[in-house]
CSV table of C-alpha atoms and ligand atoms in Angstrom, one decimal:
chain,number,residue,atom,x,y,z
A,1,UNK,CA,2.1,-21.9,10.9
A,2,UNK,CA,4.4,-18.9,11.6
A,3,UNK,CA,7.5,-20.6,10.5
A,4,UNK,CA,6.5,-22.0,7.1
A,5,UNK,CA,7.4,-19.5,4.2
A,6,UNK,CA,5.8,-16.4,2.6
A,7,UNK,CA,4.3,-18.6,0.1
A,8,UNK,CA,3.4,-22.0,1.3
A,9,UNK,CA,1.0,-19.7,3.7
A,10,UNK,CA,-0.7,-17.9,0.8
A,11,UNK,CA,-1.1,-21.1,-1.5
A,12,UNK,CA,-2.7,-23.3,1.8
A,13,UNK,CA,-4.7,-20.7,4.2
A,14,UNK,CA,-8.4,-21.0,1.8
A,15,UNK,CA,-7.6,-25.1,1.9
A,16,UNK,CA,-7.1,-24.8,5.9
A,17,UNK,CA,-10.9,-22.5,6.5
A,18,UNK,CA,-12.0,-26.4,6.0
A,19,UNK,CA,-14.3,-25.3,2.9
A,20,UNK,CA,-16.7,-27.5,1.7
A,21,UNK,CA,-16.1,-30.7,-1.0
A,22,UNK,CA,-12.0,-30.1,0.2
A,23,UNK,CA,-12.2,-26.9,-2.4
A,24,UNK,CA,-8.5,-25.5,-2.3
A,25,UNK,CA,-10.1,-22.0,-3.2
A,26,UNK,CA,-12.6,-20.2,-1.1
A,27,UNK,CA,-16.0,-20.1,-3.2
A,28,UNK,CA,-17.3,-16.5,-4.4
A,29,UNK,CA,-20.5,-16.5,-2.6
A,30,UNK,CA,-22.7,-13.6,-4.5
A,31,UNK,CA,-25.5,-13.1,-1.8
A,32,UNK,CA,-26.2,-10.0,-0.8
A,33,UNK,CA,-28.4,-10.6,1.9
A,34,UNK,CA,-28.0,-13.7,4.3
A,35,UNK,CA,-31.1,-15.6,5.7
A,36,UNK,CA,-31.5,-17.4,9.1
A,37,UNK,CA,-34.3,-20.1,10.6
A,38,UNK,CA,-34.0,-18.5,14.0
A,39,UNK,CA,-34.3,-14.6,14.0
A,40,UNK,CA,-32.0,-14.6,17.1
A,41,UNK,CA,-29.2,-15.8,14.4
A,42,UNK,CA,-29.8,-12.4,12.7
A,43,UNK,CA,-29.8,-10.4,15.9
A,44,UNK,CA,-27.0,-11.8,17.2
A,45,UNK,CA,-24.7,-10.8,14.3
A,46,UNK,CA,-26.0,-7.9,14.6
A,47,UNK,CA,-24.7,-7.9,18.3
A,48,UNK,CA,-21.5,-8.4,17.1
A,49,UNK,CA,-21.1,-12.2,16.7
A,50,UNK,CA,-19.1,-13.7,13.6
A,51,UNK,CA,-21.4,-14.4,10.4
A,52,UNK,CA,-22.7,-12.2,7.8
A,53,UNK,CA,-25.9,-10.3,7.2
A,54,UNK,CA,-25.2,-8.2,3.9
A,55,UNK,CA,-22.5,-8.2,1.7
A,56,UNK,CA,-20.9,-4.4,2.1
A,57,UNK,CA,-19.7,-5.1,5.4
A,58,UNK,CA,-18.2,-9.0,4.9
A,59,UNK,CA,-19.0,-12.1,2.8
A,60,UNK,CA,-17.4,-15.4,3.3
A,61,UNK,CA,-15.3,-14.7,-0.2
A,62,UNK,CA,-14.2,-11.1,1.5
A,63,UNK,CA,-13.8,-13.3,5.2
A,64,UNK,CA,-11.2,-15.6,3.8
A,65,UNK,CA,-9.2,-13.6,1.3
A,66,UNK,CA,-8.9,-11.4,4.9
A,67,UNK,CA,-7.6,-13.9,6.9
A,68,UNK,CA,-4.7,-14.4,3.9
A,69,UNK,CA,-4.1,-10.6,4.1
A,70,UNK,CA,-3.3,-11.0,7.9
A,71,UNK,CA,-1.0,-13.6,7.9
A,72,UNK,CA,1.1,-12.1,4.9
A,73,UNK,CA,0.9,-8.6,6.6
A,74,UNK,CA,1.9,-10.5,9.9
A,75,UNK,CA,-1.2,-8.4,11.1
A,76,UNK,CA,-3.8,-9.2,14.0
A,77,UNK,CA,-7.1,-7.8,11.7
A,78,UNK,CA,-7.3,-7.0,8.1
A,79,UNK,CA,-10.2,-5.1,6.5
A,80,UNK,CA,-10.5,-5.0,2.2
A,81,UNK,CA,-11.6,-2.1,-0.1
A,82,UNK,CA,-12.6,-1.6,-3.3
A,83,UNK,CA,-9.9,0.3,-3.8
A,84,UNK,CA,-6.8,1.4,-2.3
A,85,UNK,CA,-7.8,4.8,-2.2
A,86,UNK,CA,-10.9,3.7,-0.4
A,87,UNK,CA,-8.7,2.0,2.5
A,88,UNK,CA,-6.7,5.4,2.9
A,89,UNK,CA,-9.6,8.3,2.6
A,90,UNK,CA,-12.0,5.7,5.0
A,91,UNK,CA,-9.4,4.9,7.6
A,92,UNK,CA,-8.8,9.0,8.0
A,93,UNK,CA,-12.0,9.3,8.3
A,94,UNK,CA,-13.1,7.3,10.7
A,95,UNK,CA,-10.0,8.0,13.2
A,96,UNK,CA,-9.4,11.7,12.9
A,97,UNK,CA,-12.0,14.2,13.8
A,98,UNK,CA,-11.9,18.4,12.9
A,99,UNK,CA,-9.2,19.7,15.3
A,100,UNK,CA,-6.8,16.7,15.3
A,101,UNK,CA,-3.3,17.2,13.8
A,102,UNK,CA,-1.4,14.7,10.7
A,103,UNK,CA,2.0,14.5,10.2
A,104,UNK,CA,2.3,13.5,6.6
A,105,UNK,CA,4.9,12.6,4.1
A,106,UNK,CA,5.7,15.1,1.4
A,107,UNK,CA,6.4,12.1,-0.5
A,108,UNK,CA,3.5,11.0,-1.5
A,109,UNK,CA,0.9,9.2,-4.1
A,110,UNK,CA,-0.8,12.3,-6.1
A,111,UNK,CA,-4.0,10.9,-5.1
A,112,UNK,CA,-3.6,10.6,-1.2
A,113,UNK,CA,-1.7,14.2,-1.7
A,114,UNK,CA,-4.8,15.5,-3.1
A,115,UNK,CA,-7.0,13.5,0.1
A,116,UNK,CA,-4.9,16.3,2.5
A,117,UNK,CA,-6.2,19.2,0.7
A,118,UNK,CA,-9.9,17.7,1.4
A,119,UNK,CA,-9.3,16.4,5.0
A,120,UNK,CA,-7.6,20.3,5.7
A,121,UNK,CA,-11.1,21.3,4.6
A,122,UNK,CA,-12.6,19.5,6.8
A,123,UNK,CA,-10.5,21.2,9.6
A,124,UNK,CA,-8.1,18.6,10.1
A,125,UNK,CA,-4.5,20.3,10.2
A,126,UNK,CA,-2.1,18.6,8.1
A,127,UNK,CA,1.6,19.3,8.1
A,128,UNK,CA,3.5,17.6,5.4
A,129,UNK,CA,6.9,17.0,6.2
A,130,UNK,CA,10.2,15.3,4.7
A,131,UNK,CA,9.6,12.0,6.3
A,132,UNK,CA,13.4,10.7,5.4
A,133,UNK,CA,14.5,12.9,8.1
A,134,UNK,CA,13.5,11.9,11.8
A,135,UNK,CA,14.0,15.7,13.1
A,136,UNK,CA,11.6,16.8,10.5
A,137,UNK,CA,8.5,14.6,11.8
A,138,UNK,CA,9.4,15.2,15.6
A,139,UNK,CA,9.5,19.0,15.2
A,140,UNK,CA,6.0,18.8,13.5
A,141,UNK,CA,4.6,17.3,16.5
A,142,UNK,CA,2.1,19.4,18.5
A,143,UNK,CA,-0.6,18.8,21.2
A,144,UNK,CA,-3.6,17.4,18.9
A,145,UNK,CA,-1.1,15.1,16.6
A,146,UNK,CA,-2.8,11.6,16.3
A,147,UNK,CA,-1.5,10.1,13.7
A,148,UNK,CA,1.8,10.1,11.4
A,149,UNK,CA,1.3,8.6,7.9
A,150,UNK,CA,4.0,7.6,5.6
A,151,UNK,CA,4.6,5.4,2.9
A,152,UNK,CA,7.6,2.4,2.9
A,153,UNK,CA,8.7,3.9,-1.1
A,154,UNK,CA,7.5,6.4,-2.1
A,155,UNK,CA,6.5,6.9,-5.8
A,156,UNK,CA,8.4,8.0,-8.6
A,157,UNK,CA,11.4,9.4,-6.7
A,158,UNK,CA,12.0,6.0,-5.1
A,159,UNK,CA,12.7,7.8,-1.5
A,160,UNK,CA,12.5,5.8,1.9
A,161,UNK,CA,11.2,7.3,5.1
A,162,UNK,CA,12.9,7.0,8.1
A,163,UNK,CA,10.2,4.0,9.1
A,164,UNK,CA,12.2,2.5,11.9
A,165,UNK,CA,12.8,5.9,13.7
A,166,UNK,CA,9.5,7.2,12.8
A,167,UNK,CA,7.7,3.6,14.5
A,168,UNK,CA,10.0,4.2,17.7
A,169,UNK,CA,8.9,7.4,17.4
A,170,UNK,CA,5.0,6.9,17.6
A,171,UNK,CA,5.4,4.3,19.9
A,172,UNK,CA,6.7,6.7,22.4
A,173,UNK,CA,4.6,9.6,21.6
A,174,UNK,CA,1.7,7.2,21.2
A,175,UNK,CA,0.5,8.6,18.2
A,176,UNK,CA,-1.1,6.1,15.3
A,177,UNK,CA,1.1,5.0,12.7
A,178,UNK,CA,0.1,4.2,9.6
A,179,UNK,CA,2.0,3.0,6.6
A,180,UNK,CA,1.4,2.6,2.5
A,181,UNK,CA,2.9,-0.6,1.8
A,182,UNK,CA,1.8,-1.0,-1.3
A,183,UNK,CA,5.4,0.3,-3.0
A,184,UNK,CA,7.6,-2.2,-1.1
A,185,UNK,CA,4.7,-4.6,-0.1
A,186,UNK,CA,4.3,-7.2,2.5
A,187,UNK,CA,6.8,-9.4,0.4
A,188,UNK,CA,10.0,-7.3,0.8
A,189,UNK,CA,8.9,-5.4,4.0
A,190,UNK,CA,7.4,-6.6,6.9
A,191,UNK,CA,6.1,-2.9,8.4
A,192,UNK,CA,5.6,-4.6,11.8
A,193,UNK,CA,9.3,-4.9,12.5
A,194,UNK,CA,9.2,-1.3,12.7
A,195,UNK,CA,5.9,-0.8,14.8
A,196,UNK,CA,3.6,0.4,12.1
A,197,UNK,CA,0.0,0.4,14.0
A,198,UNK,CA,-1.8,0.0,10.8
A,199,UNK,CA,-0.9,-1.2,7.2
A,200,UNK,CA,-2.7,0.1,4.3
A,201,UNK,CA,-2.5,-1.6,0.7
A,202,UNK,CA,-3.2,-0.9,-2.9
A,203,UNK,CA,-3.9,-4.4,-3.7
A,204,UNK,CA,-4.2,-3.5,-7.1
A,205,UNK,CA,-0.9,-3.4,-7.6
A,206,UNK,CA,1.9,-6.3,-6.6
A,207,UNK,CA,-0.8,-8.5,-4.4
A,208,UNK,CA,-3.0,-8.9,-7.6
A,209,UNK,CA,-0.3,-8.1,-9.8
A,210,UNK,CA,-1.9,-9.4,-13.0
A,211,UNK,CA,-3.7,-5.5,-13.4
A,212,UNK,CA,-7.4,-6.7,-13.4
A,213,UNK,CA,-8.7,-6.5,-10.0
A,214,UNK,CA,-9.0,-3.3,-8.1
A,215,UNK,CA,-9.0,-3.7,-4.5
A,216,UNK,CA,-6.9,-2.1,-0.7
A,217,UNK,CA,-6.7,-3.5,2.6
A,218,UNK,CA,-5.9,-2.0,5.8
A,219,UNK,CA,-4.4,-4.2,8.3
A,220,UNK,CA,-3.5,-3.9,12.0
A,221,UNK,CA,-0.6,-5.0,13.7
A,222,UNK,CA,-2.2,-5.0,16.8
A,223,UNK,CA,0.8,-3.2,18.3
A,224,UNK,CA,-0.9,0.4,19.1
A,225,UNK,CA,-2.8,0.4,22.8
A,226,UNK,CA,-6.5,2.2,21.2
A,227,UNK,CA,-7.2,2.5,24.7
A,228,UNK,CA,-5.1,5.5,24.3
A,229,UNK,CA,-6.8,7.0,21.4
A,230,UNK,CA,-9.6,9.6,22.4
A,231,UNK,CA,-11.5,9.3,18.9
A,232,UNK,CA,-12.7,5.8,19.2
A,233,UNK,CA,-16.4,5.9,20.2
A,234,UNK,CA,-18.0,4.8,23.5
A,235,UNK,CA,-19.8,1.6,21.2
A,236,UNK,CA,-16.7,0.4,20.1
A,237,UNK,CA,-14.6,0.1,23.4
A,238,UNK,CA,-15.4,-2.9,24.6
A,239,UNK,CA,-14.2,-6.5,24.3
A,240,UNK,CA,-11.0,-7.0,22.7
A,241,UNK,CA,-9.2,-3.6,23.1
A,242,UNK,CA,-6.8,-4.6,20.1
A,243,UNK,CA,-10.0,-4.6,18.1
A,244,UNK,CA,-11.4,-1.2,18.5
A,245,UNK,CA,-9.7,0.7,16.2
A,246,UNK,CA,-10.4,-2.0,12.7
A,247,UNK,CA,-13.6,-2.0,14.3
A,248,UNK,CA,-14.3,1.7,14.2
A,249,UNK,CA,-12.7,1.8,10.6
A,250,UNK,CA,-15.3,-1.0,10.1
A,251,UNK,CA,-18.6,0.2,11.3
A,252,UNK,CA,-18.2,3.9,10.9
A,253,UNK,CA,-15.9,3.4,7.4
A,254,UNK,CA,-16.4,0.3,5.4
A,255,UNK,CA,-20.5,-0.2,6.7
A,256,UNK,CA,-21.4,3.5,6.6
A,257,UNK,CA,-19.0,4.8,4.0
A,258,UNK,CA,-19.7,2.2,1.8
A,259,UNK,CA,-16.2,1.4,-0.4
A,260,UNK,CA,-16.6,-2.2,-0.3
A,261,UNK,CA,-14.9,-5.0,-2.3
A,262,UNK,CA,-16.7,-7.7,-4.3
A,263,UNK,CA,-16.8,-11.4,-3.3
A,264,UNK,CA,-15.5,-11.9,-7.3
A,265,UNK,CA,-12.9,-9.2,-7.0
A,266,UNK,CA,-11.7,-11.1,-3.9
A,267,UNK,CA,-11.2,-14.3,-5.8
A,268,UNK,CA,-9.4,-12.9,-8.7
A,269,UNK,CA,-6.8,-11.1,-6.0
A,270,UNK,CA,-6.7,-14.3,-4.2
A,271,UNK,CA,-5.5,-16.0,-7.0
A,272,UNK,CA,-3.1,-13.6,-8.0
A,273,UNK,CA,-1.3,-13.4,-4.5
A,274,UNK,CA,-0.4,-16.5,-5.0
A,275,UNK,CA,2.6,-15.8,-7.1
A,276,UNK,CA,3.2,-12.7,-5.8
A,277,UNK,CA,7.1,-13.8,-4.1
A,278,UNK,CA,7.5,-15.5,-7.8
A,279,UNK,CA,6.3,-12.6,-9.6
A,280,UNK,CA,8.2,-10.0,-6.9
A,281,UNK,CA,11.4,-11.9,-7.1
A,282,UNK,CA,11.5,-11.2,-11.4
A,283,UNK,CA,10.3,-8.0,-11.1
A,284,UNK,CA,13.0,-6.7,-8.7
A,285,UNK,CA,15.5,-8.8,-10.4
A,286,UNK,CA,14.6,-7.4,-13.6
A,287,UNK,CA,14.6,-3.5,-12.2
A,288,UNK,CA,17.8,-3.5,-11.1
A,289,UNK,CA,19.3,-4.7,-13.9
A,290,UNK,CA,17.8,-2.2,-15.9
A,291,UNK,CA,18.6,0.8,-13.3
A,292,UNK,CA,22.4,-0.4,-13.5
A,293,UNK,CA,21.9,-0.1,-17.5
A,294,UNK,CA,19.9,3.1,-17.2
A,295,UNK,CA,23.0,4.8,-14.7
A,296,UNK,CA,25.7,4.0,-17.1
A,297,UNK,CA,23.7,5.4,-20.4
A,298,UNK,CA,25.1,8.7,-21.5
A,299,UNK,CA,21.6,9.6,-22.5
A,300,UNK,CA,20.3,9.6,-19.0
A,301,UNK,CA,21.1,12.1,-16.5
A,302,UNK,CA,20.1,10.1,-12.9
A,303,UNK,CA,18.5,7.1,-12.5
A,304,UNK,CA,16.0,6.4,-9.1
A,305,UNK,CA,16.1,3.1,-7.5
A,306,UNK,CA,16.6,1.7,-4.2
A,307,UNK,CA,18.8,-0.5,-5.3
A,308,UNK,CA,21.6,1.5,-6.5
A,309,UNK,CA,24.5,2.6,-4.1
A,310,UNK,CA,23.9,6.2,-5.5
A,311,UNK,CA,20.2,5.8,-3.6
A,312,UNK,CA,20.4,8.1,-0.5
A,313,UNK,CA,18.8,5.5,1.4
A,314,UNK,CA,20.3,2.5,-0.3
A,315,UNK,CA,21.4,0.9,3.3
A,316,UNK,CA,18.4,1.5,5.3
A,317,UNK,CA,16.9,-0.1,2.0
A,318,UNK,CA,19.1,-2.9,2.6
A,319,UNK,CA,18.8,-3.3,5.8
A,320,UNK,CA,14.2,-3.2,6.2
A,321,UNK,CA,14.0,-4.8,2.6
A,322,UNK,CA,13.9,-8.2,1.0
A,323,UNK,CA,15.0,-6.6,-2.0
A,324,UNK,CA,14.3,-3.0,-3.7
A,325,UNK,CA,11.3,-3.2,-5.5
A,326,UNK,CA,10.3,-2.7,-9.0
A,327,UNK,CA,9.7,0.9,-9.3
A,328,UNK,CA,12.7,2.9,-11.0
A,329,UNK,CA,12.5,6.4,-12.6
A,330,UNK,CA,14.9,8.3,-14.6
A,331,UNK,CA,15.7,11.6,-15.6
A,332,UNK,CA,17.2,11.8,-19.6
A,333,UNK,CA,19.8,14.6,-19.7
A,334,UNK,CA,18.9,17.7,-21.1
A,335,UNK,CA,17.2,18.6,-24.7
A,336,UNK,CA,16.6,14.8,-24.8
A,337,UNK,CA,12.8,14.0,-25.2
A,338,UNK,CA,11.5,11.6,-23.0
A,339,UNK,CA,8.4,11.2,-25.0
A,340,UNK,CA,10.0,10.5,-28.2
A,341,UNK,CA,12.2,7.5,-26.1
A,342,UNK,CA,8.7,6.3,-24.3
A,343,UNK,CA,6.9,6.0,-27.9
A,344,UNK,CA,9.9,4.1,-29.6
A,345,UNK,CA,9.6,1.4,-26.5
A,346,UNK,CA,7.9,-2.0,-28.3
A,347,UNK,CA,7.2,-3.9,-25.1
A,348,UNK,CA,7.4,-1.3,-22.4
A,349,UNK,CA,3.5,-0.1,-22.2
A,350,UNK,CA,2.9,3.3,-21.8
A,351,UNK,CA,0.1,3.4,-18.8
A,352,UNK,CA,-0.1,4.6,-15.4
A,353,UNK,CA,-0.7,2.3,-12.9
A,354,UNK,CA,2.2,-0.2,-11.5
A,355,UNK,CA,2.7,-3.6,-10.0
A,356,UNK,CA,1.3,-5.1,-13.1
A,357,UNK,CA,3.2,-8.8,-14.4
A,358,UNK,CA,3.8,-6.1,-17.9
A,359,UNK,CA,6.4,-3.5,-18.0
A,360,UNK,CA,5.2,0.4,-18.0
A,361,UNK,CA,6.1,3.3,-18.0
A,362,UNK,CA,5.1,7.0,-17.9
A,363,UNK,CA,5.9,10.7,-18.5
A,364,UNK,CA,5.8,12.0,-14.7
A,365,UNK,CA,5.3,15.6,-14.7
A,366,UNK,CA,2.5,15.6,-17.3
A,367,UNK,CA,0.5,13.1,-16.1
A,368,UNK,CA,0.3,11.8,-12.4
A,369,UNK,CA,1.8,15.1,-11.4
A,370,UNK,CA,0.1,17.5,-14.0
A,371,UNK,CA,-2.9,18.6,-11.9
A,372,UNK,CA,-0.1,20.0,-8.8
A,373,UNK,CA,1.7,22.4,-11.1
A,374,UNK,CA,5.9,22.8,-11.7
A,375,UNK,CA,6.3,24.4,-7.9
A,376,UNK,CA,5.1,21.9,-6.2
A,377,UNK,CA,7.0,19.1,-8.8
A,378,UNK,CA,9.9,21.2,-7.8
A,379,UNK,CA,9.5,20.8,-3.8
A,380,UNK,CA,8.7,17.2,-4.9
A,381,UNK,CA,12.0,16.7,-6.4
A,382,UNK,CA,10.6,15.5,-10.0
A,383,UNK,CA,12.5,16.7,-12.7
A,384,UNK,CA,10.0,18.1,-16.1
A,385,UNK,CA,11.5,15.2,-18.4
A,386,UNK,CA,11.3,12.3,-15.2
A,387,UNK,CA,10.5,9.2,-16.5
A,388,UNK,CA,8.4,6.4,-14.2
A,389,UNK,CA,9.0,2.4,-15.0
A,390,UNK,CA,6.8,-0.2,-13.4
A,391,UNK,CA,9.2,-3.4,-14.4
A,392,UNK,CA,7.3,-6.4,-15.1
A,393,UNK,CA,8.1,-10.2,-15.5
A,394,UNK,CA,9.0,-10.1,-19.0
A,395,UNK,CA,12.6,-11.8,-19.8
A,396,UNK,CA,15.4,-9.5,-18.9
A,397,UNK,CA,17.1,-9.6,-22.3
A,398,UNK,CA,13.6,-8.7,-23.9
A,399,UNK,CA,13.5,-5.2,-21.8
A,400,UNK,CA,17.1,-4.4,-21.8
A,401,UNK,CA,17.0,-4.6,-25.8
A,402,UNK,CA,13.6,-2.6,-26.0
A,403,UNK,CA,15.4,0.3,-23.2
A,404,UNK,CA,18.5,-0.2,-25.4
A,405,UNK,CA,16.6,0.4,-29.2
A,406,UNK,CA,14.5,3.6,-27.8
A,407,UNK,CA,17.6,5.3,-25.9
A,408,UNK,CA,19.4,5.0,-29.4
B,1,LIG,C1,-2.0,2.9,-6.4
B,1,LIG,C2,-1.7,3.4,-5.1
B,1,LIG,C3,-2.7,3.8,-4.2
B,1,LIG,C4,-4.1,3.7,-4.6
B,1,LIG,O1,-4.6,2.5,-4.9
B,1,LIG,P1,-5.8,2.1,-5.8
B,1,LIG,O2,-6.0,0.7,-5.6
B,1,LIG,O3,-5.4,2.5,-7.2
B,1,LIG,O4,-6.9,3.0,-5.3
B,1,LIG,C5,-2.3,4.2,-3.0
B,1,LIG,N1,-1.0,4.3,-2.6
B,1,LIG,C6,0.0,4.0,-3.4
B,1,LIG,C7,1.4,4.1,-2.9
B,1,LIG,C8,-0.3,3.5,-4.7
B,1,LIG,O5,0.7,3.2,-5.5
């Protein structure tokens, strides 16, 4: 299986779970509950055999959308959310305890920024760092450090941690590493290659990419030794010792916490992964044509994107990533209105949210950075007139004429 392409694995692994009738798509199975002849059946799950027994810790639906998520993340377990916020808040809690120390990107989705405000409240020391620089997250290390948390693009300034030197980093330290994909995603980065221990997913964004289905995924590489972790409970070390720490995240997250996806949310991202290289390959296509328009505009000040040699990590880019995603942002120079420009836009949508097959965009500071006030923006690095462009698949000469009407 390993060596047949990104896509060819996606479109065949339902077919090859050997479902019934020779269905190419794993069936949404509703049930909440699930019955047995023998009560032993029952018990046994229980016990920790495979099968189900109610739906918010697995369905068959859930089970085999899973197994896809593992082989595209080149993971050893994968777990799905409702929500990719529900992946990230219920793997922190259910590996870090009061007392234990993060090293965090500064860089970061608003939302997960505003999940280390609650976790310091719940006396878990946080130290947010600039995660570009190597020196910065060694020097942050102390005695209780457990994990280190970073993001493979971070969102809207485009930057790019140092994830290869951070992965050698935690491997030696033996400290958990954990990494949002969900900027870069599984297509263009393969967050094994630099030693991530687990993989975390908004799979609302490029996996379902069609902006219906709302749904995260955490996914172990099977590369960190749990053994080693103190915060794993007695009940969940035994067996499979590359096991322990989805299990944990399992029992004492997803079953007790609750944030579980639907069997009919699993089908519609299911479906949608399906084109995600086809979809990816546009959508970065399309960006960086429209960041090399955006650079030489004389109404735009500095342009954000990976793929641009003025990126300060354009060659680690180049070096970790397929290509360089679909996410650019742009600052207009100044006493230009980047409202007026984002309301004159016909086909660009103005929404938050990204990944989607549609092209959006977004007034930064006002919206998914209103709520943390124009210090921290400025620490951030986002400008007050920053714009944020989600590129979608539309035809390129449709969004470089809309970017080209509204700058006019
Ligand atoms: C959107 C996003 C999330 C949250 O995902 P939801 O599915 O919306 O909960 C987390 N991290 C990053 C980087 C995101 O872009």
């Amino acid at each position: 299986m390993s060596e047949q392409g990104f896509t060819t694995k996606i479109v065949h692994s339902d077919r090859l779970l050997n479902l019934e009738y020779g269905a190419v798509h794993a069936p949404i199975h509703n049930s909440v509950p699930y019955g047995f002849d023998d009560v032993q059946d029952l018990i046994n799950i229980f016990q920790g055999q495979p099968g189900h027994a109610y739906a918010r810790q697995s369905t068959p639906t859930i089970d085999a959308l899973q197994h896809k998520l593992c082989q595209m993340d080149n993971g050893y377990a994968t777990l799905a959310f409702a929500s990719g916020m529900a992946a990230i808040v219920t793997t922190f809690l259910s590996l870090l305890k009061s007392g234990d120390h993060l090293i965090c990107s500064r860089f970061l989705f608003g939302n997960t920024n505003s999940v280390m405000g609650t976790l310091q409240s719940y006396g878990i020391e946080v130290t947010l760092v600039d995660t570009t620089n190597i020196e910065e997250v060694k020097a942050a290390q102390k005695d209780n450090t457990r994990m280190v948390f970073a993001e493979s693009i971070a969102n809207p300034v485009t930057q790019i941690s140092a994830l290869d030197a951070i992965g050698d980093f935690c491997e030696k330290e033996k400290l958990v590493y954990v990494i949002d994909n969900t900027m870069a995603s599984c297509y263009l980065f393969d967050a094994t290659t630099v030693k991530a221990s687990l993989i975390i997913t908004s799979l609302s964004k490029y996996v379902a990419g069609h902006g219906n289905a709302l749904g995260g995924a955490v996914t172990d590489s099977g590369l960190f030794d749990w053994q080693a972790y103190p915060n794993i409970f007695e009940g969940y070390r035994k067996g499979d010792s590359k096991m322990w720490g989805i299990s944990q995240i399992k029992k004492k997250g997803l079953r007790d916490m609750g944030g579980c996806m639907s069997s009919q949310i699993a089908h519609l991202i299911s479906v949608g992964s399906e084109t995600m290289e086809l979809r990816m390959d546009r959508q970065c296509d399309n960006a960086l044509l429209l960041a090399e328009f955006l650079e030489q505009h004389p109404k735009v000040a500095k342009v954000y994107y990976p793929g641009l040699n003025s990126h300060p990590q354009h060659d680690l880019a180049k070096r970790l990533f397929k290509k360089f995603g679909a996410i650019l942002s742009f600052d207009l120079i100044k006493d230009e209105d980047c409202c007026k420009v984002l309301n004159k836009l016909d086909i660009v949508i103005n929404a938050t949210h990204l990944g989607d097959n549609r092209t959006l965009a977004l007034p930064v500071a006002p919206t998914i950075y209103g709520e943390m006030g124009l210090a921290v923006r400025k620490q951030m690095g986002i400008s007050e007139t920053m714009v944020r462009c989600s590129i979608g698949i539309e035809n390129s000469a449709d969004l470089l004429a809309d970017f080209k009407q509204a700058l006019a």
